[in-house]
Short mmCIF file of C-alpha atoms in Angstrom, two decimals:
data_model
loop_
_atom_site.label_atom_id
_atom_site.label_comp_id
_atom_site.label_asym_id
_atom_site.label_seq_id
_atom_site.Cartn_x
_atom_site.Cartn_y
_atom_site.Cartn_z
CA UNK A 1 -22.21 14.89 17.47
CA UNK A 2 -22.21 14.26 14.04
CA UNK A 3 -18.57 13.57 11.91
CA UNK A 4 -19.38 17.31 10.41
CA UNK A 5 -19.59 18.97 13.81
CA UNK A 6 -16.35 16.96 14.78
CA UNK A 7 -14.57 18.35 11.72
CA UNK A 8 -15.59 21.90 12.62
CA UNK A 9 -14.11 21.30 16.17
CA UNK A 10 -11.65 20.36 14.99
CA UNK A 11 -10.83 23.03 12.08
CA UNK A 12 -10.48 20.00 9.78
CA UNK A 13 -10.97 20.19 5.96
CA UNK A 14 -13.81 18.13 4.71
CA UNK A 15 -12.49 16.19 1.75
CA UNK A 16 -15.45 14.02 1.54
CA UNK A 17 -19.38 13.90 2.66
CA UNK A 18 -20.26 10.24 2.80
CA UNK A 19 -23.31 8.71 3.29
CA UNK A 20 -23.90 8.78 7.17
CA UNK A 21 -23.03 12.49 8.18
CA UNK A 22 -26.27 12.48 9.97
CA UNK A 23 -25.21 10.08 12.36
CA UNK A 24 -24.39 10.82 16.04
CA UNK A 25 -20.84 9.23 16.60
CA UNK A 26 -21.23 6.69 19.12
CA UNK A 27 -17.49 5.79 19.31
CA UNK A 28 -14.44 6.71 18.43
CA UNK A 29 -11.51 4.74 17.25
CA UNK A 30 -7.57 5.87 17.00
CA UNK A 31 -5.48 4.18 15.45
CA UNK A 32 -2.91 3.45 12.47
CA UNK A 33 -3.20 -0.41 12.77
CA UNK A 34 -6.01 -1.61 10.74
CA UNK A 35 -5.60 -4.93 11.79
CA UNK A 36 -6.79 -3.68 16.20
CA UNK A 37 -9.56 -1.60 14.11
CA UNK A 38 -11.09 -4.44 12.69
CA UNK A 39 -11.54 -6.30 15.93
CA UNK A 40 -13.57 -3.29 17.37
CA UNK A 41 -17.18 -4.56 17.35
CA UNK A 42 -19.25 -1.13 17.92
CA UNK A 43 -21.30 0.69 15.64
CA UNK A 44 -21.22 4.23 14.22
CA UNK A 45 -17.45 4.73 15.01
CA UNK A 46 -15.63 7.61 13.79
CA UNK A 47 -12.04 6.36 13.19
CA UNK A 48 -9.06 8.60 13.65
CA UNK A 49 -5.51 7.86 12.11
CA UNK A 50 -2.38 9.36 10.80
CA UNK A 51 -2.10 6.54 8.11
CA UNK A 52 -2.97 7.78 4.65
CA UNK A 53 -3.80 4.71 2.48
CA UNK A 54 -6.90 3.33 0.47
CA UNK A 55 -6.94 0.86 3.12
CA UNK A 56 -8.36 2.82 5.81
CA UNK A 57 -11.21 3.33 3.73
CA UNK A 58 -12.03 0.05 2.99
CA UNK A 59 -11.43 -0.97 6.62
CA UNK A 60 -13.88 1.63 7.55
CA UNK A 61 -15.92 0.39 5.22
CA UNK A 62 -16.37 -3.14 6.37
CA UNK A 63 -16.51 -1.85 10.04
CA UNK A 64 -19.33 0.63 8.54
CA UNK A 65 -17.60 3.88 10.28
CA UNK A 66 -19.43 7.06 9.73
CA UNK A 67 -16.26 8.82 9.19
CA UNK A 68 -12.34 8.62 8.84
CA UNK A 69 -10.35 11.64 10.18
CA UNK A 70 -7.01 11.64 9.15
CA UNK A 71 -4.62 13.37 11.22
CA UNK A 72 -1.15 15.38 11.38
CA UNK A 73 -1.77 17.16 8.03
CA UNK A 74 -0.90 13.94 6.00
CA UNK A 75 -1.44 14.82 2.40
CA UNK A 76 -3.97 12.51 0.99
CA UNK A 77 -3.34 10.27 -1.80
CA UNK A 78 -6.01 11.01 -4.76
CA UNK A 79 -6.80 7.13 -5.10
CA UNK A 80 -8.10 7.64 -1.41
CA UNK A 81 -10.70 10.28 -2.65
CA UNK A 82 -12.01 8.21 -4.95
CA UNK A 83 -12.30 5.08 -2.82
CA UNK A 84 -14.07 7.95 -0.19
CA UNK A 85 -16.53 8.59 -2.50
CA UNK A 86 -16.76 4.97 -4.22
CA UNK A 87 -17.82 4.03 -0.83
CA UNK A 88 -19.64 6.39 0.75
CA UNK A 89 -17.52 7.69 3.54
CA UNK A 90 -16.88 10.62 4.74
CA UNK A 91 -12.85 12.22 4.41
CA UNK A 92 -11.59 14.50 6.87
CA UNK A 93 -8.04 15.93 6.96
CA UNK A 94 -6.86 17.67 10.39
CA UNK A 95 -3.41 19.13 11.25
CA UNK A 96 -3.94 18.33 14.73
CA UNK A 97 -1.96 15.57 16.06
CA UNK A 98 -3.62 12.19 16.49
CA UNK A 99 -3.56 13.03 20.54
CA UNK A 100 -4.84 16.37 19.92
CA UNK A 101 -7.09 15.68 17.57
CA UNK A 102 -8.80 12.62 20.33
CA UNK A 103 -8.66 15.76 23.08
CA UNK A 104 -11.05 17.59 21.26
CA UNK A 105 -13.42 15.35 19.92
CA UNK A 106 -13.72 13.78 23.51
CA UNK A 107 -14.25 17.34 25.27
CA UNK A 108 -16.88 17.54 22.10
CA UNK A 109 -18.61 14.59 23.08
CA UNK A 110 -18.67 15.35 26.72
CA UNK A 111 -20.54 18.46 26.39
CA UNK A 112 -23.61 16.53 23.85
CA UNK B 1 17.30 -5.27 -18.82
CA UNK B 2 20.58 -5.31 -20.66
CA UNK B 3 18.28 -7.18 -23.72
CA UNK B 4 15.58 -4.45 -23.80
CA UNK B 5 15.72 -1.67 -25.61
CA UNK B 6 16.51 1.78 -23.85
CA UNK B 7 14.09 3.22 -21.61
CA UNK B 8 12.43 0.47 -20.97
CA UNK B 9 9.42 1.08 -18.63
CA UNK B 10 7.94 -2.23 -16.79
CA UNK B 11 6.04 -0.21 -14.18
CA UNK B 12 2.56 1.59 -14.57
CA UNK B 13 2.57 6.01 -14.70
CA UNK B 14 2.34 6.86 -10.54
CA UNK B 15 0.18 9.54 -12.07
CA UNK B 16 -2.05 8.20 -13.89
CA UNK B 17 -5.41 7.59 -12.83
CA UNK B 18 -5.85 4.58 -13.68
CA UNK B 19 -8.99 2.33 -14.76
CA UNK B 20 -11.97 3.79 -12.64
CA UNK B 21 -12.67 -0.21 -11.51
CA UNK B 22 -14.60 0.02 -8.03
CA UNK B 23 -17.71 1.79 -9.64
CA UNK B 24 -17.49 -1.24 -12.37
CA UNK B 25 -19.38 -4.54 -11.33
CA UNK B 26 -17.13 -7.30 -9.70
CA UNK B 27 -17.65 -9.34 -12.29
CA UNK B 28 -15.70 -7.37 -14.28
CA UNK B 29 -13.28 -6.55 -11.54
CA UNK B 30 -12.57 -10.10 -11.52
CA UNK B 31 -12.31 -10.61 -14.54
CA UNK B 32 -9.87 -8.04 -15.40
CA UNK B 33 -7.24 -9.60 -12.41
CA UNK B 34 -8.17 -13.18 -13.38
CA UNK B 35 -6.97 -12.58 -16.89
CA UNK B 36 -3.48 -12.19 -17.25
CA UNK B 37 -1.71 -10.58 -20.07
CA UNK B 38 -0.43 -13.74 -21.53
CA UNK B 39 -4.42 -14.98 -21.58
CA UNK B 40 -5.21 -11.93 -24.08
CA UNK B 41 -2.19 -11.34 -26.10
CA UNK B 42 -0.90 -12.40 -29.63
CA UNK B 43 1.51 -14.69 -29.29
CA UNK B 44 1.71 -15.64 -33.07
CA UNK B 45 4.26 -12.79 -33.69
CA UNK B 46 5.42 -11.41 -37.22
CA UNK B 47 8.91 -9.89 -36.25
CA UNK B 48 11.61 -8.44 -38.24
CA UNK B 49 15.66 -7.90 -37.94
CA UNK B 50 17.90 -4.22 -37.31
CA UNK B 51 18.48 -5.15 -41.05
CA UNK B 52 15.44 -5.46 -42.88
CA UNK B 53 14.18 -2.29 -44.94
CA UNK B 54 11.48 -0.12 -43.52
CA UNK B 55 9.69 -1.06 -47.02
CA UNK B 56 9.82 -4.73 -45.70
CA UNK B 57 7.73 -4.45 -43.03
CA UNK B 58 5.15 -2.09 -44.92
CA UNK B 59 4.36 -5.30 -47.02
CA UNK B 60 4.31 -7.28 -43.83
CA UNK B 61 1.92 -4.54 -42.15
CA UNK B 62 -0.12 -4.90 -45.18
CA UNK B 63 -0.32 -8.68 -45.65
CA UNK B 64 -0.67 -9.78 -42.18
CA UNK B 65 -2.96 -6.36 -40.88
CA UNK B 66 -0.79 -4.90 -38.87
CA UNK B 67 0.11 -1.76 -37.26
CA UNK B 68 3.15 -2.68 -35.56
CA UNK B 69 6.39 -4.82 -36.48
CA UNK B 70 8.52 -5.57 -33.28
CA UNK B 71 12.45 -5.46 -34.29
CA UNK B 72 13.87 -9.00 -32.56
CA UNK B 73 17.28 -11.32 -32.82
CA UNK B 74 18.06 -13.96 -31.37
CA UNK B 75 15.20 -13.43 -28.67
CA UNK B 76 16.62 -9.77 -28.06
CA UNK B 77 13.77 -7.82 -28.06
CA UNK B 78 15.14 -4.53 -30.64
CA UNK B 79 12.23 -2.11 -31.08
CA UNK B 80 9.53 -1.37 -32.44
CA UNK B 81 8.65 0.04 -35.90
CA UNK B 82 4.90 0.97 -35.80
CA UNK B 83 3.22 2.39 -38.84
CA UNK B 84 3.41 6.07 -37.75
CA UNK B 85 7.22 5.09 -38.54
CA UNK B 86 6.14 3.58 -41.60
CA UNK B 87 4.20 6.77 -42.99
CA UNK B 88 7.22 9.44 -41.63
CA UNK B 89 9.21 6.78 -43.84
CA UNK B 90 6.97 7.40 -46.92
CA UNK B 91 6.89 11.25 -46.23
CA UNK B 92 10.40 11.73 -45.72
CA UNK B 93 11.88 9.38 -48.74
CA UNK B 94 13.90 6.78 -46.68
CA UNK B 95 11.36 3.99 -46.83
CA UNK B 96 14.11 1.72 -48.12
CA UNK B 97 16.63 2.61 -45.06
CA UNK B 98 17.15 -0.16 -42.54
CA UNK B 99 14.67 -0.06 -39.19
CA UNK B 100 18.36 0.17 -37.13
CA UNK B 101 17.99 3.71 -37.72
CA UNK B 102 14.30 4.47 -37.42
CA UNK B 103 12.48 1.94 -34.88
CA UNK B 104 11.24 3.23 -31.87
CA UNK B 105 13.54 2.35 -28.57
CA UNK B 106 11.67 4.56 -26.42
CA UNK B 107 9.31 1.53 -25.19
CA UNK B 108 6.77 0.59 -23.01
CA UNK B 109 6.47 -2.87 -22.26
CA UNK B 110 4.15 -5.20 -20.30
CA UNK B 111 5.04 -8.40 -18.42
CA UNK B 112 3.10 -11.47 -19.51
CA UNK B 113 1.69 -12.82 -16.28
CA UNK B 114 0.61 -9.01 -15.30
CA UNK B 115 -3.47 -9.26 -14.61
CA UNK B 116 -5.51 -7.63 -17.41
CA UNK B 117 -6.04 -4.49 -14.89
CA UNK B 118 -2.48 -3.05 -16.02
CA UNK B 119 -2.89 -3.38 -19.55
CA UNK B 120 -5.96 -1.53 -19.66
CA UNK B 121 -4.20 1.02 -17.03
CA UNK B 122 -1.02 1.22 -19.45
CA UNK B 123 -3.20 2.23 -22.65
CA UNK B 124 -5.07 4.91 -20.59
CA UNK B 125 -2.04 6.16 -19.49
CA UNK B 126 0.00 5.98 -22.19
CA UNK B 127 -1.84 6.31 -25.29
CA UNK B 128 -0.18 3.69 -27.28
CA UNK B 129 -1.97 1.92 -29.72
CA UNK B 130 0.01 -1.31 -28.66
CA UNK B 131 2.14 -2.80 -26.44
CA UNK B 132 5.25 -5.49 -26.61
CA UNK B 133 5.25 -8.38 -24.06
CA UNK B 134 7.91 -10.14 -22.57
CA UNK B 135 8.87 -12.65 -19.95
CA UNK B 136 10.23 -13.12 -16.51
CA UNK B 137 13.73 -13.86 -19.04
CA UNK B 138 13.04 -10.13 -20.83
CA UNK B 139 12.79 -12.33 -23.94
CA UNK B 140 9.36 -10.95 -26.57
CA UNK B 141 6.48 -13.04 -26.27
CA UNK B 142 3.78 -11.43 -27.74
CA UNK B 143 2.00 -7.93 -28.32
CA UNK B 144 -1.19 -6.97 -26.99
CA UNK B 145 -3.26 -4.09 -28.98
CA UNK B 146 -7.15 -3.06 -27.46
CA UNK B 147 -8.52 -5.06 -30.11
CA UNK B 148 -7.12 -8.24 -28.37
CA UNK B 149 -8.75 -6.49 -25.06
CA UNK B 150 -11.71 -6.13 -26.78
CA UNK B 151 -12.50 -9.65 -28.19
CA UNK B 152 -10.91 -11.36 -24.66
CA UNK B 153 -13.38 -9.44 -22.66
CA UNK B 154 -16.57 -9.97 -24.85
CA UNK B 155 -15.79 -13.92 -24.85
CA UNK B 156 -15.28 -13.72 -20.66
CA UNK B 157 -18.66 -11.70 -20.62
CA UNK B 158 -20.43 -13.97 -22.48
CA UNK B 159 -19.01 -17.15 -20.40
CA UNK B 160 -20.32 -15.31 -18.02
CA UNK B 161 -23.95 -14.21 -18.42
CA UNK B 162 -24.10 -18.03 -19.64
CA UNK B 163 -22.89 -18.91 -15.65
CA UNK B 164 -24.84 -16.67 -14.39
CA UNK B 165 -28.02 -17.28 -16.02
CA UNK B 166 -27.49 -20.49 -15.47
CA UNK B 167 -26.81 -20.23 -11.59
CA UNK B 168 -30.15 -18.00 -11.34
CA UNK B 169 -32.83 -20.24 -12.81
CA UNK B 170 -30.78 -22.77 -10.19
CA UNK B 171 -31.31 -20.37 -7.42
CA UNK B 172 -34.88 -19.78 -8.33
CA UNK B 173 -35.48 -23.73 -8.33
CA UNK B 174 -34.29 -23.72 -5.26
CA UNK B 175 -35.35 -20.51 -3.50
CA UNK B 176 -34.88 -19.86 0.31
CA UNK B 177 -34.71 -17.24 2.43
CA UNK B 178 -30.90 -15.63 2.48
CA UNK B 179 -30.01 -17.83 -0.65
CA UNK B 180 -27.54 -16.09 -2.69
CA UNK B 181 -25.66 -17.30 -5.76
CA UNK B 182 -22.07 -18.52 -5.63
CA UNK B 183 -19.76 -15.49 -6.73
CA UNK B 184 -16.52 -17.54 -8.68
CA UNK B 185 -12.97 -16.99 -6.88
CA UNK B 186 -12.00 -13.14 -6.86
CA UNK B 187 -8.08 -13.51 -7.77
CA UNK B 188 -5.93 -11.89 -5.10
CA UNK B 189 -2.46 -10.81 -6.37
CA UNK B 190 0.52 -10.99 -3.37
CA UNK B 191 1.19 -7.56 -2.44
CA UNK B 192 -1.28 -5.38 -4.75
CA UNK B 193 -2.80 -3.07 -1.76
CA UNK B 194 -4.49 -1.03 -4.63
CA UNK B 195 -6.81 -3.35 -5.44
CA UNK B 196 -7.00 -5.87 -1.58
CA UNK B 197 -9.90 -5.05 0.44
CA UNK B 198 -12.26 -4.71 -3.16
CA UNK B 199 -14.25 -8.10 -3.01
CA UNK B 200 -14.92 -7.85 0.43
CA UNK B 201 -16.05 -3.90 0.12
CA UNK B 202 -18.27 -5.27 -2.40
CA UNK B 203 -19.47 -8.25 -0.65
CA UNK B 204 -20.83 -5.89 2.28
CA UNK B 205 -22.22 -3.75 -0.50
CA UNK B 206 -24.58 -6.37 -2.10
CA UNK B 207 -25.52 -8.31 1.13
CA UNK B 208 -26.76 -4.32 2.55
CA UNK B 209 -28.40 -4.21 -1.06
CA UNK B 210 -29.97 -7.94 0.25
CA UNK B 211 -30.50 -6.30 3.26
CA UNK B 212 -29.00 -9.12 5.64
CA UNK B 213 -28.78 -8.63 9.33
CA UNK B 214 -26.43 -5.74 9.73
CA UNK B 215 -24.45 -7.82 12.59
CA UNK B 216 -24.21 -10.53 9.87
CA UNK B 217 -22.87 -8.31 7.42
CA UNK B 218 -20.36 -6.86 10.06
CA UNK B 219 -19.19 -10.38 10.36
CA UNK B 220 -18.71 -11.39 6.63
CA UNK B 221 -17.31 -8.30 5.77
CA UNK B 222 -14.79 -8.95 8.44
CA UNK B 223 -14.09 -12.25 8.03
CA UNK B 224 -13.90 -11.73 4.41
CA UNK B 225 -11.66 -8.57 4.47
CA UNK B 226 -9.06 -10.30 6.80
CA UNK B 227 -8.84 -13.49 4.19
CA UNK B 228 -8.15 -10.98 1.57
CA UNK B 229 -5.84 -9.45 2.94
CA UNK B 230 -3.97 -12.15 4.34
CA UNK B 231 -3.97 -13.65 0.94
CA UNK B 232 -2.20 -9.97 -0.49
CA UNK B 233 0.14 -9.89 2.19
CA UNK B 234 1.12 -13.50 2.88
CA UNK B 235 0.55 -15.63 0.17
CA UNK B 236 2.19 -15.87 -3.08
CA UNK B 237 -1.08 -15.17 -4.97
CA UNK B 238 -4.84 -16.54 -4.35
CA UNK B 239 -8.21 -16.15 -4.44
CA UNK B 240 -11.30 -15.55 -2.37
CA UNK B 241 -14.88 -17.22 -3.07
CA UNK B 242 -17.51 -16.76 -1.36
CA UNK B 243 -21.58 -18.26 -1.44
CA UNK B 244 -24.70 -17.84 0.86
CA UNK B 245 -26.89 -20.84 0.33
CA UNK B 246 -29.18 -22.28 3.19
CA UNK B 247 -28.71 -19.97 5.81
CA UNK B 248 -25.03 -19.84 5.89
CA UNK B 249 -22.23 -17.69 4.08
CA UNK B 250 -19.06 -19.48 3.28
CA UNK B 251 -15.88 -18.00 2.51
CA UNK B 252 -13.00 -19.21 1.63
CA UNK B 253 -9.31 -18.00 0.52
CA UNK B 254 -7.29 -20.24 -1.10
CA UNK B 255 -3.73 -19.49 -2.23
CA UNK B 256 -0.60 -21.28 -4.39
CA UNK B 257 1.78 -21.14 -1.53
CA UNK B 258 4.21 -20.48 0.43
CA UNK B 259 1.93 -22.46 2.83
CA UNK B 260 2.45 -22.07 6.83
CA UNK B 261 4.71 -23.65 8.75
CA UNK B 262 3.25 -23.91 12.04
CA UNK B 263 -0.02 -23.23 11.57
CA UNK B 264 -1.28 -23.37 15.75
CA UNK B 265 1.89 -20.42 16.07
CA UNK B 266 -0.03 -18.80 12.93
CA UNK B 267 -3.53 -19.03 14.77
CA UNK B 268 -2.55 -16.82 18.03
CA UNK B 269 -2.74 -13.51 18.83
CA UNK B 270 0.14 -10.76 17.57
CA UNK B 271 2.37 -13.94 15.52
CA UNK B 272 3.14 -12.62 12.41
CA UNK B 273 5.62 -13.19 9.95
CA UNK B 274 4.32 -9.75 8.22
CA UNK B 275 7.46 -6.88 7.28
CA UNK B 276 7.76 -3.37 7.70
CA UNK B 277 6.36 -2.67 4.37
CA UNK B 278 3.51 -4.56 5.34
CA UNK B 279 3.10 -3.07 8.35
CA UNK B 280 3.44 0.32 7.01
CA UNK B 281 -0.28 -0.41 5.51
CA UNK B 282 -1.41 -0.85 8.73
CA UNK B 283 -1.58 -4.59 8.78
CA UNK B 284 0.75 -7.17 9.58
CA UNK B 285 0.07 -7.32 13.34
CA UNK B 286 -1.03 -11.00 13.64
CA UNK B 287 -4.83 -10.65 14.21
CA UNK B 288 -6.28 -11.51 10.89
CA UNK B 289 -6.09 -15.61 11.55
CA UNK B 290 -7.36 -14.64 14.83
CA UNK B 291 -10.36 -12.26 14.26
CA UNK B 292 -11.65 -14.45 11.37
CA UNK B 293 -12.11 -17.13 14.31
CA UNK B 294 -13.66 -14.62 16.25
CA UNK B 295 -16.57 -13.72 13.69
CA UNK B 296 -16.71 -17.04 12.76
CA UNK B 297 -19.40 -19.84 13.56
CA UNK B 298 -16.94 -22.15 11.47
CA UNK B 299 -13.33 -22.32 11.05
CA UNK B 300 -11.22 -24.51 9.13
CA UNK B 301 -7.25 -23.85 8.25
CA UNK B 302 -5.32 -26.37 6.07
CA UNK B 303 -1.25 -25.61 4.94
CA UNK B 304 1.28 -27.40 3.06
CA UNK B 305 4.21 -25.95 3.03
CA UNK B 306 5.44 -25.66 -1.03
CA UNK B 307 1.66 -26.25 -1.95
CA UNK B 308 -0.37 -23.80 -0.45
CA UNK B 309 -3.10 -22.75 2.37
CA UNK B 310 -7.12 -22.80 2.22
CA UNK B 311 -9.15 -21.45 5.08
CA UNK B 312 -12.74 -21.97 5.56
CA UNK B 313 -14.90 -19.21 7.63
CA UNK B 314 -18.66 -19.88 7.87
CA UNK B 315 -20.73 -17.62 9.65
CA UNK B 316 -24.74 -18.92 10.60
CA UNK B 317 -27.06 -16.30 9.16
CA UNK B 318 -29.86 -18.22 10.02
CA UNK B 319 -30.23 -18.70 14.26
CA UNK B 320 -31.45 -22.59 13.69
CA UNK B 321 -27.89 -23.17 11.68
CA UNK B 322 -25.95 -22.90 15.18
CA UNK B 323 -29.11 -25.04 17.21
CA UNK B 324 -28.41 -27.31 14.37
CA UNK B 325 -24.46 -27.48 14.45
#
């Protein structure tokens, strides 16, 4: 499953394409604390969170996520969009609560 | 405040947009938050008093080439009388009335040891063809027009090329595989979340460019993301340097202070000394000391309390470095 198809399961608003919305998510990541995200070693994660700061993005930058999903209809600051598209990853805003929101993407990933 | 002049604004427009800086080259990132106001600013400042007569500082604007008079006494910073004051003056007949009456008090000022970054934010926001500058005491220190901005930046640039030029026929001399050249400190300002996080985005950007080992990368980026923001969060101001030379990247974030008390409490897992604030950017938890060990081939912490802190990370790119270590 790619970050697109987990945005259309999850009746999210793409706010961003990035650079890797061909890749298959491998693993997924929720959490607000950027500090437990950056100790995740993985690869292709798609992180989910219900912070809304530039920092995200750059953490999911250096941990080279394919996506960010942010979750419980936070309203995105525009400095975030910008940093989204200055590096390449994709945006995703979901009303569905962060719990919710990990519900579907794992019934997603069950059925690939 | 009570010495400034009424709405007095010290803080950049929420709204604005702000310079576009992360698709600019980190050179010029850096440069822009190395340089601090005071670095860029006229300092040599032709002032006048509530008193003088609007026709007064015409002649001044004339003689010295000026397009803005700041109104001061005794260190109180008064106004402003700029030369769109000068020419409603001329139109209007009252060029001979005091600048009490007609200076501009609706200012925008800029502090002097602001980085560059919020000057050049404040005249895109803004519009203002100048701006005063004061101190930490609110007294005037200096004004700072675009032409200053202009002439600080082309001599930086052209220190630069000259470094870098220089550091390239070096790196040729001396060529080997994963040999990159040494990237000067990237100045990290305590507590400025907008801009934490950029030189180790861009780090990862040019080492993909390089195309190092992507577990490598992981491991810099890491390392050098944690450092940064450690140094925004923690530390009273600092800066991060970085260099790949002979198979190994070296990074290293050194700051002014407040320096760590007990540095082996600092080093473990979930001790932080990080507020809510902090924490409310999603750091703060008391990993970053820790996971920079983790990635790390090479770790080195030194604190002073007063003084300051400098931690070393050095991660092997080339396998022989670790047979080797």
């Amino acid at each position: 499953m790619t970050v697109l198809e987990a945005a259309r399961r999850l009746n999210a608003e793409v706010i961003v394409e990035g650079d890797a919305v061909t890749h298959p998510i491998r693993h997924v990541v929720a959490s607000d604390l950027m500090s437990d995200v950056l100790l995740v070693d993985d690869e292709d994660i798609l992180l989910l969170t219900s912070l809304a700061s530039d920092q995200v993005l750059r953490t999911a930058h250096i941990i080279g996520a394919v996506g960010v999903i942010v979750v419980n209809g936070k309203s995105l600051p525009t400095s975030m969009v910008q940093v989204a598209r200055d590096l390449g990853i994709t945006l995703i805003k979901s009303d569905k609560t962060k719990y919710g929101a990990c519900i579907a993407i794992h019934e997603a990933l069950e059925r690939v | 405040m009570s010495d400034l002049p009424k709405n007095y604004i010290s803080e950049p427009g929420l709204n604005g947009e702000g310079v576009e800086q992360p698709a600019e080259p980190l050179v010029l990132i850096e440069m822009i938050q190395r340089l601090k106001v005071r670095d860029v600013m006229t300092s040599k400042l032709v002032t006048v008093v509530r008193a003088s007569p609007l026709r007064e500082v015409q002649s001044l604007m004339k003689a010295k080439r000026i397009s803005g008079v700041p109104v001061e006494e005794g260190g109180r910073f008064l106004g402003l009388v700029t030369i769109n004051d000068i020419l409603r003056a001329l139109e209007g007949g009252y060029i001979d009335e005091t600048c009490q009456k007609h200076m501009s008090t609706k200012l925008v000022v800029l502090e002097d040891d602001m980085p560059l970054s919020f000057a050049l934010r404040y005249f895109e926001n803004y519009h203002y063809g100048r701006f005063p500058v004061i101190n930490r005491e609110q007294k005037l220190v200096g004004i700072i027009c675009q032409r200053d901005i202009n002439r600080a930046l082309l001599l930086e640039l052209a220190n630069e090329l000259n470094r870098l030029e220089s550091e390239w026929v070096l790196s040729k001399a001396t060529a080997q595989p994963y040999n990159l050249y040494v990237l000067r400190e990237f100045p990290v300002s305590k507590y400025d979340f907008e801009n934490a996080g950029k030189a180790a985005n861009k780090i990862k950007q040019i080492l993909q460019e390089k195309k190092f080992p992507p577990k490598v990368i992981r491991r810099i980026a890491v390392a050098a993301y944690e450092l940064e923001i450690n140094l925004c969060v923690h530390s009273d101001g600092g800066s991060l340097s970085w260099q790949i030379s002979n198979g190994r990247a070296e990074i290293i974030a050194t700051d002014s202070g407040p320096g760590i008390v007990d540095l082996e409490w600092a080093c473990k897992d979930g001790n932080s000394t990080a507020n809510e604030w902090i924490r409310s950017f999603g750091f703060g938890a008391g990993m970053g000391l820790v996971n920079v060990k983790r990635v790390a081939d090479e770790f080195e912490i030194e604190s002073t309390v007063n003084v300051g802190t400098r931690v070393k990370a050095v991660i092997y790119i080339d396998e022989k470095q670790k047979d080797e270590s």
